[in-house]
Short mmCIF file of C-alpha atoms in Angstrom, two decimals:
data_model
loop_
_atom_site.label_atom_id
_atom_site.label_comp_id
_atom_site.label_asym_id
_atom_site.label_seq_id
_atom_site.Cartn_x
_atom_site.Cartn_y
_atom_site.Cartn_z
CA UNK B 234 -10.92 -55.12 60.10
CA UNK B 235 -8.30 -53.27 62.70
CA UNK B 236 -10.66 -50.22 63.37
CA UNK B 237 -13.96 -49.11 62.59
CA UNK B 238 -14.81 -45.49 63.83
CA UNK B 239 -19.12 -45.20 63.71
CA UNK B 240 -20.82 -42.20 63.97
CA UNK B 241 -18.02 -39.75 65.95
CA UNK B 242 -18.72 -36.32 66.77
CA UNK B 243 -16.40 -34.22 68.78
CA UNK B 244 -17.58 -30.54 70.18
CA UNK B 245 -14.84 -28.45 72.11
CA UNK B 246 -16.72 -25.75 73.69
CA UNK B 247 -19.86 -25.64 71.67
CA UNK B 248 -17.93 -25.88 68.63
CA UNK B 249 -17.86 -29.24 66.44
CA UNK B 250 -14.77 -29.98 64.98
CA UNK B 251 -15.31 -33.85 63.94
CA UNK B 252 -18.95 -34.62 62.79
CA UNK B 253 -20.13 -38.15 61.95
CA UNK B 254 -17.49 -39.62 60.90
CA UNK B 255 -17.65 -42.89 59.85
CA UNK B 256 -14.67 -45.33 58.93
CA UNK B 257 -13.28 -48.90 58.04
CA UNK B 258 -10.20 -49.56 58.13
CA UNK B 259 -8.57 -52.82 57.39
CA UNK B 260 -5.33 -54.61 58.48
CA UNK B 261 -2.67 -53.72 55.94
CA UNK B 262 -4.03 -50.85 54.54
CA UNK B 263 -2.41 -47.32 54.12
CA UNK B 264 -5.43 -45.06 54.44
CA UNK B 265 -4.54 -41.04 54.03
CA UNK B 266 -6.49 -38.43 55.53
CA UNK B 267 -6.34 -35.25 53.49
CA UNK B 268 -7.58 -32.10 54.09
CA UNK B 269 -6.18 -28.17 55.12
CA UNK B 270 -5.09 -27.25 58.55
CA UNK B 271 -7.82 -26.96 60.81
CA UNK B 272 -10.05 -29.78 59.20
CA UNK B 273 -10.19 -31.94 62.32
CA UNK B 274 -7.09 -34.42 61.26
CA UNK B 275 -5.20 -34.39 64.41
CA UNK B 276 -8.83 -34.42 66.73
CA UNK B 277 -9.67 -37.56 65.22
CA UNK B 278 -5.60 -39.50 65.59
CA UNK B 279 -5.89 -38.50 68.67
CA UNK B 280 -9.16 -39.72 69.69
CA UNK B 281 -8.17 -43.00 67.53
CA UNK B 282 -5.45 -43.39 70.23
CA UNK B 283 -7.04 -43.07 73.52
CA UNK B 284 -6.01 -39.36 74.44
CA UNK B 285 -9.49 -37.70 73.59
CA UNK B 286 -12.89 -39.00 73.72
CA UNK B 287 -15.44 -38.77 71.27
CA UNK B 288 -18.60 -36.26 72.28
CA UNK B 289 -20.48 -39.00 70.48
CA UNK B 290 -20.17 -42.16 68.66
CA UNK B 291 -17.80 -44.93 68.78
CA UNK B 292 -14.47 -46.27 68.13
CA UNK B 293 -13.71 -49.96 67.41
CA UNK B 294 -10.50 -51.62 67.92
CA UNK B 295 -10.09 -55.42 66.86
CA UNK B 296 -13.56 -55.71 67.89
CA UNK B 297 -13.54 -54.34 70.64
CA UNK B 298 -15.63 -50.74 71.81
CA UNK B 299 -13.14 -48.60 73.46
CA UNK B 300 -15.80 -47.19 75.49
CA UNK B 301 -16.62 -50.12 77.16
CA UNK B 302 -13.04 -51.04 77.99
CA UNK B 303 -11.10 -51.21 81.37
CA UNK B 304 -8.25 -49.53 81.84
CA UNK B 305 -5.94 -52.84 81.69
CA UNK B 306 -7.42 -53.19 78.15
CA UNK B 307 -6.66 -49.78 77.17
CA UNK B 308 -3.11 -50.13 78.33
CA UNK B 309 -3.12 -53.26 75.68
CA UNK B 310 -4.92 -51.25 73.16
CA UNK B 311 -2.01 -48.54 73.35
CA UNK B 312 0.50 -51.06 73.22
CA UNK B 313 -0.43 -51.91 69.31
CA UNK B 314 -0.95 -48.27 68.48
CA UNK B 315 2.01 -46.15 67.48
CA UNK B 316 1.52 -41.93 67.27
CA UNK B 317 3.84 -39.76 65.48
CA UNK B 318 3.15 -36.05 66.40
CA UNK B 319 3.36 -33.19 63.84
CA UNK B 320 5.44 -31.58 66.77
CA UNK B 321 8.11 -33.53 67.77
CA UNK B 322 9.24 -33.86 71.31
CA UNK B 323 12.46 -36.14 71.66
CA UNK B 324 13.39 -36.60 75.49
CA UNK B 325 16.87 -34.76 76.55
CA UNK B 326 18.83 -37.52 76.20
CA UNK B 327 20.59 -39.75 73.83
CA UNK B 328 19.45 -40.97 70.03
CA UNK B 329 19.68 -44.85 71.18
CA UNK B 330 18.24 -44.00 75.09
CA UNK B 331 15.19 -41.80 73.08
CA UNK B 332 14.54 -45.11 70.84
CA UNK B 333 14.88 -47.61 73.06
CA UNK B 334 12.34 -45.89 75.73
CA UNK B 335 9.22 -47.40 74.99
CA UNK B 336 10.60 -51.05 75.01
CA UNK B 337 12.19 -49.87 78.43
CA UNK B 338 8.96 -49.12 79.57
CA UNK B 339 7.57 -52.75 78.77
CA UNK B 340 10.14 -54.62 80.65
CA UNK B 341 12.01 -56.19 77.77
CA UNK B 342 15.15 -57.84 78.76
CA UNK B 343 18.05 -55.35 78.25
CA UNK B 344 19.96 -57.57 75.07
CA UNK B 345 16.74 -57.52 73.10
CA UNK B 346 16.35 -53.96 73.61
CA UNK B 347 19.51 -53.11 72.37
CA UNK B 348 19.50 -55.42 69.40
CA UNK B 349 16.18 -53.65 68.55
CA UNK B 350 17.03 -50.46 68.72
CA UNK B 351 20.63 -51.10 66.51
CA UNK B 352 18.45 -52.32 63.91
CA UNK B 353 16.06 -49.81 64.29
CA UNK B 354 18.76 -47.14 64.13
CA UNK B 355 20.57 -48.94 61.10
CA UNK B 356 17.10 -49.06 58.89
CA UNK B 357 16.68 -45.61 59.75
CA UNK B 358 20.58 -44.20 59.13
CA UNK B 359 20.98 -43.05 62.56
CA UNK B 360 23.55 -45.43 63.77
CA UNK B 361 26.44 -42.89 63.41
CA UNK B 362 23.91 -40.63 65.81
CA UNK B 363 22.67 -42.87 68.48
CA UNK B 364 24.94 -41.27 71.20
CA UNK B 365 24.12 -37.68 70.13
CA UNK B 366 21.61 -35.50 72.53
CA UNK B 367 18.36 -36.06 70.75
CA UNK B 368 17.97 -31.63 71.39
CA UNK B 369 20.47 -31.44 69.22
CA UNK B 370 19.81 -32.78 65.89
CA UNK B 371 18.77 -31.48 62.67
CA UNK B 372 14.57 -31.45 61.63
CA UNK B 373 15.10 -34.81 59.83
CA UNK B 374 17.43 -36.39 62.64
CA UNK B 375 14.42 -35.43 64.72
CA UNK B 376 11.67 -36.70 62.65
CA UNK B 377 13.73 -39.74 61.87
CA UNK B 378 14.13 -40.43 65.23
CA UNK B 379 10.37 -40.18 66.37
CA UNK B 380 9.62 -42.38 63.76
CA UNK B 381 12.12 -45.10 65.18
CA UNK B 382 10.84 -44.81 68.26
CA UNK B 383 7.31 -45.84 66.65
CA UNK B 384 8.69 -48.56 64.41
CA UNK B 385 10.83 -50.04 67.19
CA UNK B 386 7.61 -50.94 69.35
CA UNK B 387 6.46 -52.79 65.82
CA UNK B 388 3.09 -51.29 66.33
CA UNK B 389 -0.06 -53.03 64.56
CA UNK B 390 -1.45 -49.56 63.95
CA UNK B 391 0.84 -46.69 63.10
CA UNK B 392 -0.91 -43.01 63.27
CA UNK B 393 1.27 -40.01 61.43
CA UNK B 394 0.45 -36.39 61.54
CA UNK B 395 1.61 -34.43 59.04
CA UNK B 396 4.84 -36.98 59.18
CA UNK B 397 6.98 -34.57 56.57
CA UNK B 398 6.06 -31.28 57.47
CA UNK B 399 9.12 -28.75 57.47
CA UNK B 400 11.41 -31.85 55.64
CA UNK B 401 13.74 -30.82 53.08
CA UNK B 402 13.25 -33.21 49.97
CA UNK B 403 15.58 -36.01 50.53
CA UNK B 404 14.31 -36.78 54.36
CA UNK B 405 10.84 -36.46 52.96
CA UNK B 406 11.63 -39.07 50.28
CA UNK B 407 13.19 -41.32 52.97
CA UNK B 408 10.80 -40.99 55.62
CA UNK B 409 7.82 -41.92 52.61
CA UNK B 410 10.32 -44.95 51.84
CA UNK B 411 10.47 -46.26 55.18
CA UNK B 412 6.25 -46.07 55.87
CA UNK B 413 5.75 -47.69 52.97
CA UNK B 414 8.45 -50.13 54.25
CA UNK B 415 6.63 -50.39 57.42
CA UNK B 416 3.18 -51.56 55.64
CA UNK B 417 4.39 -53.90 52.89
CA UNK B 418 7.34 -55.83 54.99
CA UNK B 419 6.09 -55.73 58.28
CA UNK B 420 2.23 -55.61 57.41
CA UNK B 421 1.75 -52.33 59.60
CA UNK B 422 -1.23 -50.92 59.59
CA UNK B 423 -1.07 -46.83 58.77
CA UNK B 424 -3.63 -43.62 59.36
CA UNK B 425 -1.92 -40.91 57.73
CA UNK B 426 -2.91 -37.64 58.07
CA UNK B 427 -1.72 -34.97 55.89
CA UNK B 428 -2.57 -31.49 53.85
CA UNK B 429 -0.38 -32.88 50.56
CA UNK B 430 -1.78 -33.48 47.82
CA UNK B 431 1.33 -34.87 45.95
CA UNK B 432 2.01 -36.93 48.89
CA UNK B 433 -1.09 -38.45 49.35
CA UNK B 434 -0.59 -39.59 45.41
CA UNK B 435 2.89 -41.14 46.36
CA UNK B 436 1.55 -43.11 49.27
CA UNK B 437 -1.17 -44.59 47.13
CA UNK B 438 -3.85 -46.46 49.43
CA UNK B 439 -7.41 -45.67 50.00
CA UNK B 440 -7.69 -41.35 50.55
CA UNK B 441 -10.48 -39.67 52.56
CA UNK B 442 -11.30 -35.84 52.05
CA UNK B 443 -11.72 -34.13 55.23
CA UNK B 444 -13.79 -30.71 55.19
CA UNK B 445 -14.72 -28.69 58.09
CA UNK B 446 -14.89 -31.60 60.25
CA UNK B 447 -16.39 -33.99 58.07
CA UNK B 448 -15.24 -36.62 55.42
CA UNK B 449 -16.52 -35.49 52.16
CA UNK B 450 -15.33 -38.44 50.12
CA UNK B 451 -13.52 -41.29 50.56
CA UNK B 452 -12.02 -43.97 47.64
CA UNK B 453 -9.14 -45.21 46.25
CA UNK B 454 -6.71 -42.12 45.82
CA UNK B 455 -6.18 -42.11 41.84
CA UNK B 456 -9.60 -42.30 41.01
CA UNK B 457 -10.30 -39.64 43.74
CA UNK B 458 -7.77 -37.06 42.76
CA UNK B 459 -9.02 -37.53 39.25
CA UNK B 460 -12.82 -37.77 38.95
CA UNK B 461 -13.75 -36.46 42.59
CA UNK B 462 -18.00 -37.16 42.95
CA UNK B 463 -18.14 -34.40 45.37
CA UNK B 464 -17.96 -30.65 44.25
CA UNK B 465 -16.41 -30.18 47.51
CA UNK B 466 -13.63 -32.12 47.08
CA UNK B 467 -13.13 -30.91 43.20
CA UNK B 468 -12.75 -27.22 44.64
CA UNK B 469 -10.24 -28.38 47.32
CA UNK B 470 -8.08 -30.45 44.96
CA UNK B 471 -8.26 -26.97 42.30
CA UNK B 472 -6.94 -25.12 45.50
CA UNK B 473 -10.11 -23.20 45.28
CA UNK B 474 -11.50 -24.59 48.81
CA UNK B 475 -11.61 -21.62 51.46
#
């Protein structure tokens, strides 16, 4: 098992916006997190990759408590964790210099950083692009290119909020392609959180419901979208959840 999350609560301000939430994920598995805006999605990524803690409860990497780590461990921890941001923010410079910044950052000798990031670029059709300004490009360039610069650090745990939002059909279709790609060829690990229905269906995997801060329901995602246990979840699936 990659990550276990036990008993997490989160309050901002007297308000709870993640309440005991309890999770297993295993190595390999796509595992979407669906629920409407506002559900606590992006509270819990976030405190899955270091940049919030929990008010309460625990979060298990490879067996190890992050709250009982030093901070040389959590710089290893964030190493095999990759975030994609619903918002996108691509540095003012170039396609290939945006990619290519994380490995920068880990000291890896300049040839392999290159030949990384041309593959990278290739797999993700942004060769022609890589010496555009990355404040230039289209909403799929963009999105495209935050991805790349997730896949390039060939993370063991890949987090994506809301990875399509705002994508015209054909990026969405690609960028679906290539995190599927990411899981079966390269055995990547992926937390996806998202508000679509019909893309939670494409992704297949293992689906939790997310309500008002906690997960309703969790299970594989045909069954779920089909015969839902939880009344709950039957009313957000009909639209009818408020």
């Amino acid at each position: 098992m990659i990550l276990e999350v036990k008993d997490l609560t989160k309050i901002y301000e007297g308000k709870t916006v993640l309440k005991n939430i309890n999770l297993k994920i295993h190595r390999g598995d796509i595992y979407i997190l669906i629920g409407p805006s506002g559900a606590g999605k992006t509270t819990l990524l976030r405190i899955i990759d270091l940049l919030e803690k929990p008010s309460s409860g625990e979060v298990i990497f490879n067996g190890v408590k992050i709250s009982d780590i030093s901070k040389r461990q959590e710089t290893n921890i964030r190493r095999r964790i990759a975030f994609l941001h619903q918002k996108t923010t691509l540095f003012n410079m170039s396609v290939f210099e945006n990619i290519a910044y994380g490995l920068s950052l880990r000291g890896l000798p300049s040839n392999i950083i290159k030949n990384k990031v041309k593959e990278t670029l290739i797999k993700l059709g942004l060769n022609h692009l890589e010496k555009q300004n990355a404040t230039l490009l289209s909403g799929g360039e963009a999105q495209r290119t935050a991805l790349a610069r997730c896949m390039v650090l060939e993370p063991e745990l890949l987090l994506l909020d809301e990875p399509t939002a705002n994508l015209d059909p054909p990026n969405v279709t690609l960028i679906e392609s290539l995190i599927k790609e990411m899981n079966s060829e390269n055995g990547t690990t992926i937390i996806l959180a998202t508000h679509n229905m019909a893309q939670a269906k494409r992704l297949g995997g293992r689906v939790g419901v997310i309500l008002n801060g906690e997960i309703i329901e969790e299970g594989e995602g045909e069954r779920l979208f089909n015969k839902p246990s939880s009344e709950r979840v039957k009313a957000f699936i009909n639209g009818d959840f408020i």
